[in-house]
Amino acid sequence: MAEIRDSENLQWVEGRCLSYSGTMAYGLWQSIIRALLKISEDTPPAISRYALANPMRNLEAANFDIYYACLSKLLGIPLNAESENLMTHMDAENVKNTTFVAIEWFLKTSAQQSPLIIVCEDLHWADPTSLALLKRVLYLTEHSPLLFICVFRPERTHGCWQIRETAQRVYPHRHIDITLAPLTTTDSEKLFINLLLSLPGPDERQTVIGLPESLKPQILERGEGNPFFVEEILRTLIRSGVIICDIVTCQWQTPREVESVSIPESLYAVLRSRIDQLPKNTRSILELASVIGRIFSYTLLADIAEKQSLDEHLVILLREQMIRERTRLPEAEYIFQHQLTLEAVYGGLLHRVRRVLHRRVAEAIERLYPDRIEEQLGLLAYHWEQAGDTIQAINYLRRAGVKAAAQYANDEAVDYLSRALDLLPSTDMHGRFELLLTRERTYNLLGDREVQMRDLDALQKLADQL
């Protein structure tokens, strides 16, 4: 897979869903389109406009104008007056349908230039709109050199499972299902050996294994066939001095009796042990990053890290393989090496500390990107919720709900509006009436009559009191 990814004869694009993005409409496709255009959220608007317009230059004028407007809106690129005028004359359903068609065209055109592989990571966190579009564009694999690699946990009640079922049922001749099972004992042993041999000795000479035979079964048994667990156990034992590499022989060995070796009982315990061994200030930077999310930009982290020596700490985290560089240009962006690493870091924070850090992140986003607040509504709603700031959370949840409704992303709209209503005091009758009215209209579009009637009843009661 790595060889294919690095091939110059094809395009390899990764779209990633995040644990908090399940209600952020088009979250998956925003990352995919940006990757195809080689831009990021922080790319200057002028460069983003050119990157988007360039592949569309051969379109008919009418299609260009409408596709350009819809995709600009999707990517958070500020609209010019002409595009803004076009969007104001389209209803929500028309905007959604046109956006779907525009992305469909964009994928088809990109695949015609060179074979295109799109990796959809963590689909179990995808928003409903992203999944609906993915389901729609699967047919492109019949006519274009296009491959979708969909990675998700086997959560049968989530919409990602419908993608699998559709592919199996409609495209069985093009669908391959790979279920990752725990490694066998033999495979775990091979992994164990290869991991040790891949680590350089004190003077970069090839290392050899001289560990007691009784140690290996303990590690493999505790690893439970999980390659990440086995790797993390090894790293923890090496860092704690349980396993050392002899400076003369370059041989891995244990300096004390194997019987006295303590192997962490769970993956979480292994990860926490590694995290706790980091220098205090480096660990602090990692904790800040965990609050931002799985993917974080240098600019945002630097802002909330204040005067700490960020570059120095990032080098340590890269060397320790806690994080890796995701992009370097147009702006440095990093990603946690594994979602479980992020969860272990974030899970170790006290709730009061989390609230403080989420507030710092939210305030930094508002300060750094004042012209892109509309694009960040869902993210800001999440951070203000986690910060425990009810007023700010309600504000952003309401705005995110209205925006989702305008995109015809009805499931996402209902979620935002419901969360806002849960936080809004019962005494704010005008505010509740406004939110209920928007949610009732959204339920109407979804055809969910039972809950729609409940909202209508609540609206009637509020109207009688106003």
Short mmCIF file of C-alpha atoms in Angstrom, two decimals:
data_model
loop_
_atom_site.label_atom_id
_atom_site.label_comp_id
_atom_site.label_asym_id
_atom_site.label_seq_id
_atom_site.Cartn_x
_atom_site.Cartn_y
_atom_site.Cartn_z
CA MET A 1 0.00 0.00 0.00
CA ALA A 2 2.84 2.39 0.85
CA GLU A 3 4.45 1.74 -2.55
CA ILE A 4 1.17 2.49 -4.32
CA ARG A 5 0.71 5.68 -2.30
CA ASP A 6 4.16 6.95 -3.27
CA SER A 7 3.73 6.16 -6.97
CA GLU A 8 4.07 9.14 -9.31
CA ASN A 9 1.55 7.65 -11.74
CA LEU A 10 -1.53 8.13 -9.58
CA GLN A 11 -3.20 10.50 -7.16
CA TRP A 12 -3.52 9.40 -3.55
CA VAL A 13 -5.92 11.52 -1.50
CA GLU A 14 -6.91 11.05 2.14
CA GLY A 15 -10.13 12.30 3.68
CA ARG A 16 -10.54 11.90 7.40
CA CYS A 17 -13.56 12.02 9.70
CA LEU A 18 -12.97 13.19 13.26
CA SER A 19 -14.59 12.07 16.49
CA TYR A 20 -16.38 15.41 16.91
CA SER A 21 -17.30 15.94 13.23
CA GLY A 22 -20.33 13.65 13.01
CA THR A 23 -22.65 16.65 12.74
CA MET A 24 -20.43 18.82 10.53
CA ALA A 25 -22.00 18.50 7.07
CA TYR A 26 -19.58 17.60 4.24
CA GLY A 27 -16.69 17.20 6.72
CA LEU A 28 -15.24 14.23 4.80
CA TRP A 29 -15.56 15.92 1.42
CA GLN A 30 -14.06 19.19 2.56
CA SER A 31 -10.84 17.35 3.41
CA ILE A 32 -10.92 15.36 0.14
CA ILE A 33 -11.48 18.37 -2.12
CA ARG A 34 -8.84 20.41 -0.29
CA ALA A 35 -6.37 17.55 -0.69
CA LEU A 36 -7.10 17.34 -4.43
CA LEU A 37 -6.63 21.10 -4.79
CA LYS A 38 -3.50 21.01 -2.58
CA ILE A 39 -4.85 23.71 -0.27
CA SER A 40 -5.63 23.82 3.44
CA GLU A 41 -8.04 25.70 5.67
CA ASP A 42 -5.36 28.35 6.17
CA THR A 43 -4.53 28.92 2.49
CA PRO A 44 -5.05 32.61 1.55
CA PRO A 45 -8.41 33.14 -0.25
CA ALA A 46 -6.79 34.36 -3.47
CA ILE A 47 -4.73 31.16 -3.80
CA SER A 48 -7.73 28.98 -2.91
CA ARG A 49 -9.89 30.72 -5.53
CA TYR A 50 -7.29 30.10 -8.22
CA ALA A 51 -6.79 26.46 -7.17
CA LEU A 52 -10.54 25.85 -7.39
CA ALA A 53 -11.15 27.74 -10.63
CA ASN A 54 -8.20 26.27 -12.56
CA PRO A 55 -9.53 22.68 -13.02
CA MET A 56 -12.96 24.10 -13.91
CA ARG A 57 -11.74 26.42 -16.68
CA ASN A 58 -13.14 24.27 -19.52
CA LEU A 59 -16.66 24.17 -18.11
CA GLU A 60 -19.51 25.99 -19.78
CA ALA A 61 -20.01 29.42 -18.25
CA ALA A 62 -23.33 28.56 -16.57
CA ASN A 63 -21.98 25.38 -14.97
CA PHE A 64 -18.74 27.09 -13.98
CA ASP A 65 -20.54 29.85 -12.12
CA ILE A 66 -22.83 27.58 -10.14
CA TYR A 67 -20.26 24.83 -9.43
CA TYR A 68 -17.69 27.43 -8.41
CA ALA A 69 -20.16 29.14 -6.06
CA CYS A 70 -21.27 25.89 -4.38
CA LEU A 71 -17.75 24.51 -3.94
CA SER A 72 -16.45 27.86 -2.68
CA LYS A 73 -19.21 27.88 -0.09
CA LEU A 74 -18.40 24.29 0.86
CA LEU A 75 -14.69 25.04 1.33
CA GLY A 76 -15.23 28.31 3.19
CA ILE A 77 -13.71 30.42 0.41
CA PRO A 78 -15.18 33.96 0.59
CA LEU A 79 -17.70 34.46 -2.24
CA ASN A 80 -17.55 37.34 -4.68
CA ALA A 81 -20.69 39.40 -5.30
CA GLU A 82 -21.72 37.32 -8.34
CA SER A 83 -21.41 34.00 -6.50
CA GLU A 84 -23.18 35.40 -3.45
CA ASN A 85 -26.06 36.52 -5.66
CA LEU A 86 -26.32 33.06 -7.23
CA MET A 87 -26.46 31.36 -3.84
CA THR A 88 -29.17 33.66 -2.47
CA HIS A 89 -31.49 32.65 -5.32
CA MET A 90 -31.18 28.92 -4.57
CA ASP A 91 -33.21 27.07 -1.96
CA ALA A 92 -31.55 24.61 0.43
CA GLU A 93 -32.44 21.48 -1.54
CA ASN A 94 -31.13 23.00 -4.77
CA VAL A 95 -27.86 23.98 -3.08
CA LYS A 96 -27.38 20.43 -1.80
CA ASN A 97 -28.18 18.79 -5.15
CA THR A 98 -25.90 21.18 -7.06
CA THR A 99 -23.08 20.64 -4.55
CA PHE A 100 -23.42 16.87 -4.99
CA VAL A 101 -23.29 17.21 -8.79
CA ALA A 102 -20.30 19.57 -8.61
CA ILE A 103 -18.29 17.18 -6.42
CA GLU A 104 -19.30 14.28 -8.65
CA TRP A 105 -18.01 16.18 -11.68
CA PHE A 106 -14.84 17.13 -9.81
CA LEU A 107 -14.01 13.51 -8.94
CA LYS A 108 -14.69 12.32 -12.47
CA THR A 109 -12.49 15.05 -13.96
CA SER A 110 -9.66 14.40 -11.49
CA ALA A 111 -9.69 10.66 -12.23
CA GLN A 112 -9.48 11.35 -15.97
CA GLN A 113 -6.16 13.14 -15.45
CA SER A 114 -4.57 10.17 -13.65
CA PRO A 115 -5.85 7.20 -11.61
CA LEU A 116 -7.32 8.44 -8.35
CA ILE A 117 -7.35 6.65 -4.98
CA ILE A 118 -9.48 8.23 -2.26
CA VAL A 119 -8.99 6.96 1.28
CA CYS A 120 -11.96 7.64 3.56
CA GLU A 121 -10.61 7.26 7.10
CA ASP A 122 -12.74 6.66 10.19
CA LEU A 123 -16.08 6.58 8.38
CA HIS A 124 -17.74 5.56 11.65
CA TRP A 125 -17.48 9.27 12.55
CA ALA A 126 -18.77 10.59 9.23
CA ASP A 127 -21.71 12.98 9.03
CA PRO A 128 -24.90 11.81 7.23
CA THR A 129 -24.45 14.21 4.29
CA SER A 130 -20.91 12.98 3.59
CA LEU A 131 -22.12 9.38 3.66
CA ALA A 132 -25.03 10.15 1.33
CA LEU A 133 -22.66 11.69 -1.20
CA LEU A 134 -20.17 8.81 -0.90
CA LYS A 135 -22.97 6.33 -1.56
CA ARG A 136 -23.99 8.34 -4.62
CA VAL A 137 -20.53 8.53 -6.23
CA LEU A 138 -19.67 4.84 -5.87
CA TYR A 139 -20.94 4.31 -9.42
CA LEU A 140 -18.00 6.35 -10.76
CA THR A 141 -15.78 3.31 -10.20
CA GLU A 142 -17.60 1.67 -13.14
CA HIS A 143 -16.45 4.30 -15.63
CA SER A 144 -13.34 5.98 -14.21
CA PRO A 145 -9.95 4.87 -12.85
CA LEU A 146 -11.14 5.56 -9.32
CA LEU A 147 -10.74 3.53 -6.12
CA PHE A 148 -12.38 4.23 -2.77
CA ILE A 149 -10.70 2.76 0.31
CA CYS A 150 -13.21 3.04 3.15
CA VAL A 151 -11.86 2.43 6.65
CA PHE A 152 -14.27 2.09 9.55
CA ARG A 153 -15.10 0.15 12.67
CA PRO A 154 -17.78 -2.54 12.19
CA GLU A 155 -20.59 -0.45 13.65
CA ARG A 156 -23.67 -1.92 12.00
CA THR A 157 -26.06 0.74 13.27
CA HIS A 158 -24.02 3.60 11.79
CA GLY A 159 -24.53 4.90 8.28
CA CYS A 160 -21.03 3.75 7.28
CA TRP A 161 -22.32 0.17 7.31
CA GLN A 162 -24.78 1.08 4.54
CA ILE A 163 -21.83 2.03 2.34
CA ARG A 164 -20.48 -1.49 2.76
CA GLU A 165 -23.87 -3.07 2.09
CA THR A 166 -24.44 -0.93 -1.02
CA ALA A 167 -21.02 -1.82 -2.38
CA GLN A 168 -21.62 -5.53 -1.76
CA ARG A 169 -25.09 -5.51 -3.29
CA VAL A 170 -24.72 -3.14 -6.26
CA TYR A 171 -21.02 -3.45 -7.11
CA PRO A 172 -20.01 -6.98 -6.05
CA HIS A 173 -17.67 -7.23 -9.06
CA ARG A 174 -15.73 -4.19 -7.81
CA HIS A 175 -16.00 -4.59 -4.06
CA ILE A 176 -13.43 -6.25 -1.79
CA ASP A 177 -14.19 -6.59 1.91
CA ILE A 178 -11.22 -6.86 4.26
CA THR A 179 -11.93 -7.57 7.91
CA LEU A 180 -8.93 -7.06 10.17
CA ALA A 181 -8.67 -9.92 12.63
CA PRO A 182 -6.20 -10.12 15.53
CA LEU A 183 -2.74 -11.27 14.49
CA THR A 184 -2.00 -14.95 14.89
CA THR A 185 0.75 -15.98 17.27
CA THR A 186 3.07 -16.57 14.31
CA ASP A 187 2.35 -13.15 12.79
CA SER A 188 2.72 -11.46 16.17
CA GLU A 189 6.12 -13.11 16.58
CA LYS A 190 7.22 -11.91 13.13
CA LEU A 191 6.09 -8.40 14.00
CA PHE A 192 7.95 -8.55 17.31
CA ILE A 193 11.20 -9.56 15.60
CA ASN A 194 10.87 -7.06 12.75
CA LEU A 195 10.17 -4.21 15.15
CA LEU A 196 13.29 -4.92 17.16
CA LEU A 197 15.46 -5.36 14.08
CA SER A 198 14.18 -2.09 12.65
CA LEU A 199 15.42 -0.12 15.65
CA PRO A 200 19.02 1.14 15.20
CA GLY A 201 21.73 0.25 17.67
CA PRO A 202 23.87 2.80 19.52
CA ASP A 203 26.03 3.51 16.47
CA GLU A 204 23.39 2.83 13.78
CA ARG A 205 24.62 -0.73 13.27
CA GLN A 206 21.99 -3.41 12.68
CA THR A 207 20.74 -4.74 15.97
CA VAL A 208 20.28 -8.39 16.82
CA ILE A 209 17.97 -10.05 19.29
CA GLY A 210 19.43 -11.61 22.40
CA LEU A 211 16.39 -11.48 24.63
CA PRO A 212 15.49 -14.38 26.90
CA GLU A 213 13.05 -16.70 25.16
CA SER A 214 10.72 -16.49 28.14
CA LEU A 215 10.14 -12.73 27.61
CA LYS A 216 8.74 -12.90 24.10
CA PRO A 217 5.66 -15.02 24.96
CA GLN A 218 4.79 -12.60 27.78
CA ILE A 219 4.80 -9.64 25.39
CA LEU A 220 2.87 -11.46 22.68
CA GLU A 221 0.26 -12.78 25.09
CA ARG A 222 -0.31 -9.34 26.59
CA GLY A 223 -0.46 -7.81 23.09
CA GLU A 224 -3.54 -9.93 22.27
CA GLY A 225 -2.85 -9.91 18.53
CA ASN A 226 -3.07 -6.11 18.35
CA PRO A 227 -0.04 -4.88 16.35
CA PHE A 228 -0.27 -1.38 17.82
CA PHE A 229 -0.36 -2.84 21.34
CA VAL A 230 2.69 -5.06 20.67
CA GLU A 231 4.63 -2.11 19.25
CA GLU A 232 3.73 0.15 22.18
CA ILE A 233 4.70 -2.53 24.73
CA LEU A 234 8.12 -2.82 23.11
CA ARG A 235 8.63 0.95 23.05
CA THR A 236 7.60 1.23 26.70
CA LEU A 237 9.96 -1.55 27.80
CA ILE A 238 12.84 0.03 25.88
CA ARG A 239 12.22 3.52 27.26
CA SER A 240 11.94 2.24 30.82
CA GLY A 241 15.22 0.34 30.51
CA VAL A 242 13.68 -3.12 30.79
CA ILE A 243 15.06 -3.90 27.33
CA ILE A 244 18.38 -2.31 26.36
CA CYS A 245 20.72 -2.51 23.39
CA ASP A 246 24.28 -3.41 24.35
CA ILE A 247 26.67 -0.73 23.10
CA VAL A 248 29.35 -3.28 22.15
CA THR A 249 27.40 -6.17 20.66
CA CYS A 250 24.35 -4.19 19.45
CA GLN A 251 22.29 -6.97 21.00
CA TRP A 252 18.89 -6.38 22.58
CA GLN A 253 18.85 -7.84 26.07
CA THR A 254 17.30 -7.53 29.54
CA PRO A 255 19.61 -6.25 32.31
CA ARG A 256 17.57 -8.00 35.03
CA GLU A 257 15.65 -11.21 35.59
CA VAL A 258 12.67 -11.67 33.28
CA GLU A 259 10.50 -12.72 36.20
CA SER A 260 10.76 -9.18 37.62
CA VAL A 261 9.66 -7.51 34.37
CA SER A 262 6.29 -5.79 34.65
CA ILE A 263 4.35 -5.52 31.39
CA PRO A 264 1.40 -3.09 31.36
CA GLU A 265 -1.94 -4.90 31.33
CA SER A 266 -3.79 -2.70 28.82
CA LEU A 267 -3.07 -0.59 25.77
CA TYR A 268 -4.28 2.47 27.65
CA ALA A 269 -1.80 1.75 30.46
CA VAL A 270 1.02 1.36 27.92
CA LEU A 271 0.18 4.66 26.25
CA ARG A 272 -0.17 6.48 29.56
CA SER A 273 3.21 5.14 30.62
CA ARG A 274 4.83 6.50 27.45
CA ILE A 275 3.07 9.84 27.84
CA ASP A 276 4.15 10.16 31.48
CA GLN A 277 7.79 9.56 30.49
CA LEU A 278 7.81 12.65 28.26
CA PRO A 279 9.43 15.85 29.57
CA LYS A 280 6.85 17.90 31.46
CA ASN A 281 6.69 20.80 28.98
CA THR A 282 6.57 18.44 25.99
CA ARG A 283 3.70 16.57 27.63
CA SER A 284 1.94 19.91 28.10
CA ILE A 285 2.19 20.62 24.36
CA LEU A 286 0.81 17.16 23.58
CA GLU A 287 -2.12 17.81 25.92
CA LEU A 288 -2.87 21.11 24.18
CA ALA A 289 -2.82 19.31 20.82
CA SER A 290 -5.21 16.63 22.10
CA VAL A 291 -7.79 19.30 22.91
CA ILE A 292 -7.54 20.74 19.39
CA GLY A 293 -8.16 17.29 17.89
CA ARG A 294 -6.58 14.46 15.91
CA ILE A 295 -5.34 16.93 13.28
CA PHE A 296 -3.89 20.25 14.39
CA SER A 297 -2.14 23.13 12.66
CA TYR A 298 1.12 24.67 13.79
CA THR A 299 -0.48 28.13 13.78
CA LEU A 300 -3.30 27.23 16.16
CA LEU A 301 -1.08 25.20 18.49
CA ALA A 302 1.52 27.98 18.59
CA ASP A 303 -1.15 30.51 19.54
CA ILE A 304 -2.46 28.57 22.53
CA ALA A 305 1.01 27.32 23.54
CA GLU A 306 1.95 30.96 24.15
CA LYS A 307 5.69 31.38 24.76
CA GLN A 308 6.72 27.75 25.03
CA SER A 309 9.51 26.46 22.74
CA LEU A 310 7.08 24.77 20.39
CA ASP A 311 9.51 23.61 17.70
CA GLU A 312 11.71 21.88 20.25
CA HIS A 313 8.77 19.98 21.73
CA LEU A 314 7.34 19.02 18.34
CA VAL A 315 10.69 17.48 17.38
CA ILE A 316 10.57 15.32 20.52
CA LEU A 317 6.99 14.24 19.79
CA LEU A 318 7.88 13.40 16.19
CA ARG A 319 10.91 11.41 17.32
CA GLU A 320 8.80 9.56 19.89
CA GLN A 321 6.27 8.82 17.13
CA MET A 322 3.43 10.33 19.13
CA ILE A 323 2.59 12.54 16.15
CA ARG A 324 3.61 12.78 12.52
CA GLU A 325 3.76 15.59 10.00
CA ARG A 326 0.67 15.61 7.78
CA THR A 327 1.46 18.56 5.51
CA ARG A 328 4.26 21.09 5.35
CA LEU A 329 2.92 23.54 2.77
CA PRO A 330 1.11 25.89 2.60
CA GLU A 331 1.15 25.47 6.38
CA ALA A 332 2.57 22.88 8.73
CA GLU A 333 -0.08 20.49 9.97
CA TYR A 334 0.33 17.50 12.28
CA ILE A 335 -1.72 14.44 13.18
CA PHE A 336 -1.63 12.10 16.16
CA GLN A 337 0.04 8.87 15.12
CA HIS A 338 -2.99 6.94 16.35
CA GLN A 339 -6.46 7.91 17.58
CA LEU A 340 -5.88 5.83 20.71
CA THR A 341 -2.83 7.94 21.55
CA LEU A 342 -4.99 11.06 21.40
CA GLU A 343 -7.64 9.43 23.60
CA ALA A 344 -5.03 8.41 26.17
CA VAL A 345 -3.62 11.96 26.31
CA TYR A 346 -7.03 13.64 26.46
CA GLY A 347 -8.37 11.06 28.91
CA GLY A 348 -5.59 11.92 31.34
CA LEU A 349 -6.71 15.56 31.64
CA LEU A 350 -8.81 16.64 34.59
CA HIS A 351 -12.26 17.90 33.56
CA ARG A 352 -11.56 21.40 34.86
CA VAL A 353 -8.34 21.50 32.84
CA ARG A 354 -10.17 20.34 29.72
CA ARG A 355 -12.69 23.15 30.09
CA VAL A 356 -9.94 25.76 30.37
CA LEU A 357 -8.08 24.40 27.33
CA HIS A 358 -11.22 24.12 25.18
CA ARG A 359 -11.92 27.78 25.95
CA ARG A 360 -8.39 28.71 24.88
CA VAL A 361 -8.82 26.79 21.62
CA ALA A 362 -12.20 28.39 20.88
CA GLU A 363 -10.90 31.88 21.60
CA ALA A 364 -7.82 31.24 19.45
CA ILE A 365 -9.94 30.11 16.48
CA GLU A 366 -12.08 33.25 16.79
CA ARG A 367 -8.96 35.41 17.04
CA LEU A 368 -6.93 33.80 14.25
CA TYR A 369 -9.71 33.28 11.71
CA PRO A 370 -12.26 36.11 12.12
CA ASP A 371 -13.14 35.97 8.41
CA ARG A 372 -13.86 32.24 8.53
CA ILE A 373 -16.17 31.97 11.51
CA GLU A 374 -19.07 30.73 9.37
CA GLU A 375 -16.95 27.82 8.20
CA GLN A 376 -15.96 26.96 11.78
CA LEU A 377 -19.43 27.10 13.40
CA GLY A 378 -19.67 23.39 14.19
CA LEU A 379 -16.12 23.24 15.53
CA LEU A 380 -16.62 26.33 17.69
CA ALA A 381 -19.90 24.93 19.00
CA TYR A 382 -18.05 21.77 20.07
CA HIS A 383 -15.24 23.63 21.84
CA TRP A 384 -17.57 26.04 23.65
CA GLU A 385 -19.76 23.11 24.75
CA GLN A 386 -16.71 21.33 26.15
CA ALA A 387 -15.58 24.58 27.78
CA GLY A 388 -18.88 24.69 29.66
CA ASP A 389 -19.76 28.15 28.31
CA THR A 390 -23.51 27.78 27.79
CA ILE A 391 -24.07 31.21 26.23
CA GLN A 392 -21.37 30.80 23.59
CA ALA A 393 -22.32 27.16 22.95
CA ILE A 394 -25.98 28.05 22.34
CA ASN A 395 -24.95 30.86 19.99
CA TYR A 396 -22.77 28.64 17.82
CA LEU A 397 -25.09 25.63 17.96
CA ARG A 398 -27.99 27.78 16.77
CA ARG A 399 -25.93 29.28 13.94
CA ALA A 400 -24.56 25.85 12.96
CA GLY A 401 -28.10 24.45 12.92
CA VAL A 402 -29.40 27.25 10.71
CA LYS A 403 -26.42 26.81 8.37
CA ALA A 404 -26.94 23.04 8.14
CA ALA A 405 -30.63 23.56 7.38
CA ALA A 406 -29.65 26.01 4.61
CA GLN A 407 -27.40 23.29 3.16
CA TYR A 408 -30.29 20.81 3.28
CA ALA A 409 -28.15 18.81 5.72
CA ASN A 410 -31.24 18.02 7.76
CA ASP A 411 -29.89 15.34 10.12
CA GLU A 412 -27.01 17.60 11.09
CA ALA A 413 -29.37 20.56 11.55
CA VAL A 414 -31.60 18.58 13.93
CA ASP A 415 -28.60 17.57 16.03
CA TYR A 416 -27.28 21.12 16.41
CA LEU A 417 -30.71 22.60 17.17
CA SER A 418 -31.51 19.86 19.70
CA ARG A 419 -28.23 20.43 21.53
CA ALA A 420 -28.95 24.16 21.64
CA LEU A 421 -32.44 23.54 23.02
CA ASP A 422 -31.02 21.26 25.73
CA LEU A 423 -28.82 24.13 26.92
CA LEU A 424 -31.30 26.98 26.52
CA PRO A 425 -33.12 27.96 29.75
CA SER A 426 -36.87 27.35 29.78
CA THR A 427 -37.32 31.02 30.67
CA ASP A 428 -35.95 32.13 27.27
CA MET A 429 -39.24 31.56 25.50
CA HIS A 430 -38.42 33.67 22.43
CA GLY A 431 -35.15 31.79 21.91
CA ARG A 432 -36.81 28.40 22.33
CA PHE A 433 -39.60 29.37 19.93
CA GLU A 434 -37.06 30.33 17.24
CA LEU A 435 -35.08 27.09 17.62
CA LEU A 436 -38.19 24.90 17.75
CA LEU A 437 -39.59 26.56 14.64
CA THR A 438 -36.41 25.82 12.66
CA ARG A 439 -36.24 22.24 13.97
CA GLU A 440 -39.94 21.62 13.20
CA ARG A 441 -39.38 22.69 9.58
CA THR A 442 -36.38 20.39 9.38
CA TYR A 443 -38.37 17.43 10.74
CA ASN A 444 -40.98 18.21 8.08
CA LEU A 445 -38.33 17.89 5.35
CA LEU A 446 -37.16 14.60 6.90
CA GLY A 447 -40.74 13.32 6.99
CA ASP A 448 -40.43 12.51 10.70
CA ARG A 449 -44.05 13.30 11.59
CA GLU A 450 -44.10 12.05 15.18
CA VAL A 451 -41.35 14.35 16.45
CA GLN A 452 -42.57 17.13 14.17
CA MET A 453 -45.95 17.02 15.93
CA ARG A 454 -44.23 17.21 19.32
CA ASP A 455 -42.42 20.36 18.21
CA LEU A 456 -45.67 21.83 16.87
CA ASP A 457 -47.34 21.19 20.23
CA ALA A 458 -44.42 22.84 22.04
CA LEU A 459 -44.60 25.81 19.65
CA GLN A 460 -48.32 26.21 20.33
CA LYS A 461 -47.74 26.25 24.10
CA LEU A 462 -44.97 28.83 23.75
CA ALA A 463 -47.10 30.97 21.44
CA ASP A 464 -49.86 31.01 24.04
CA GLN A 465 -47.40 32.33 26.64
CA LEU A 466 -45.77 34.98 24.45
#
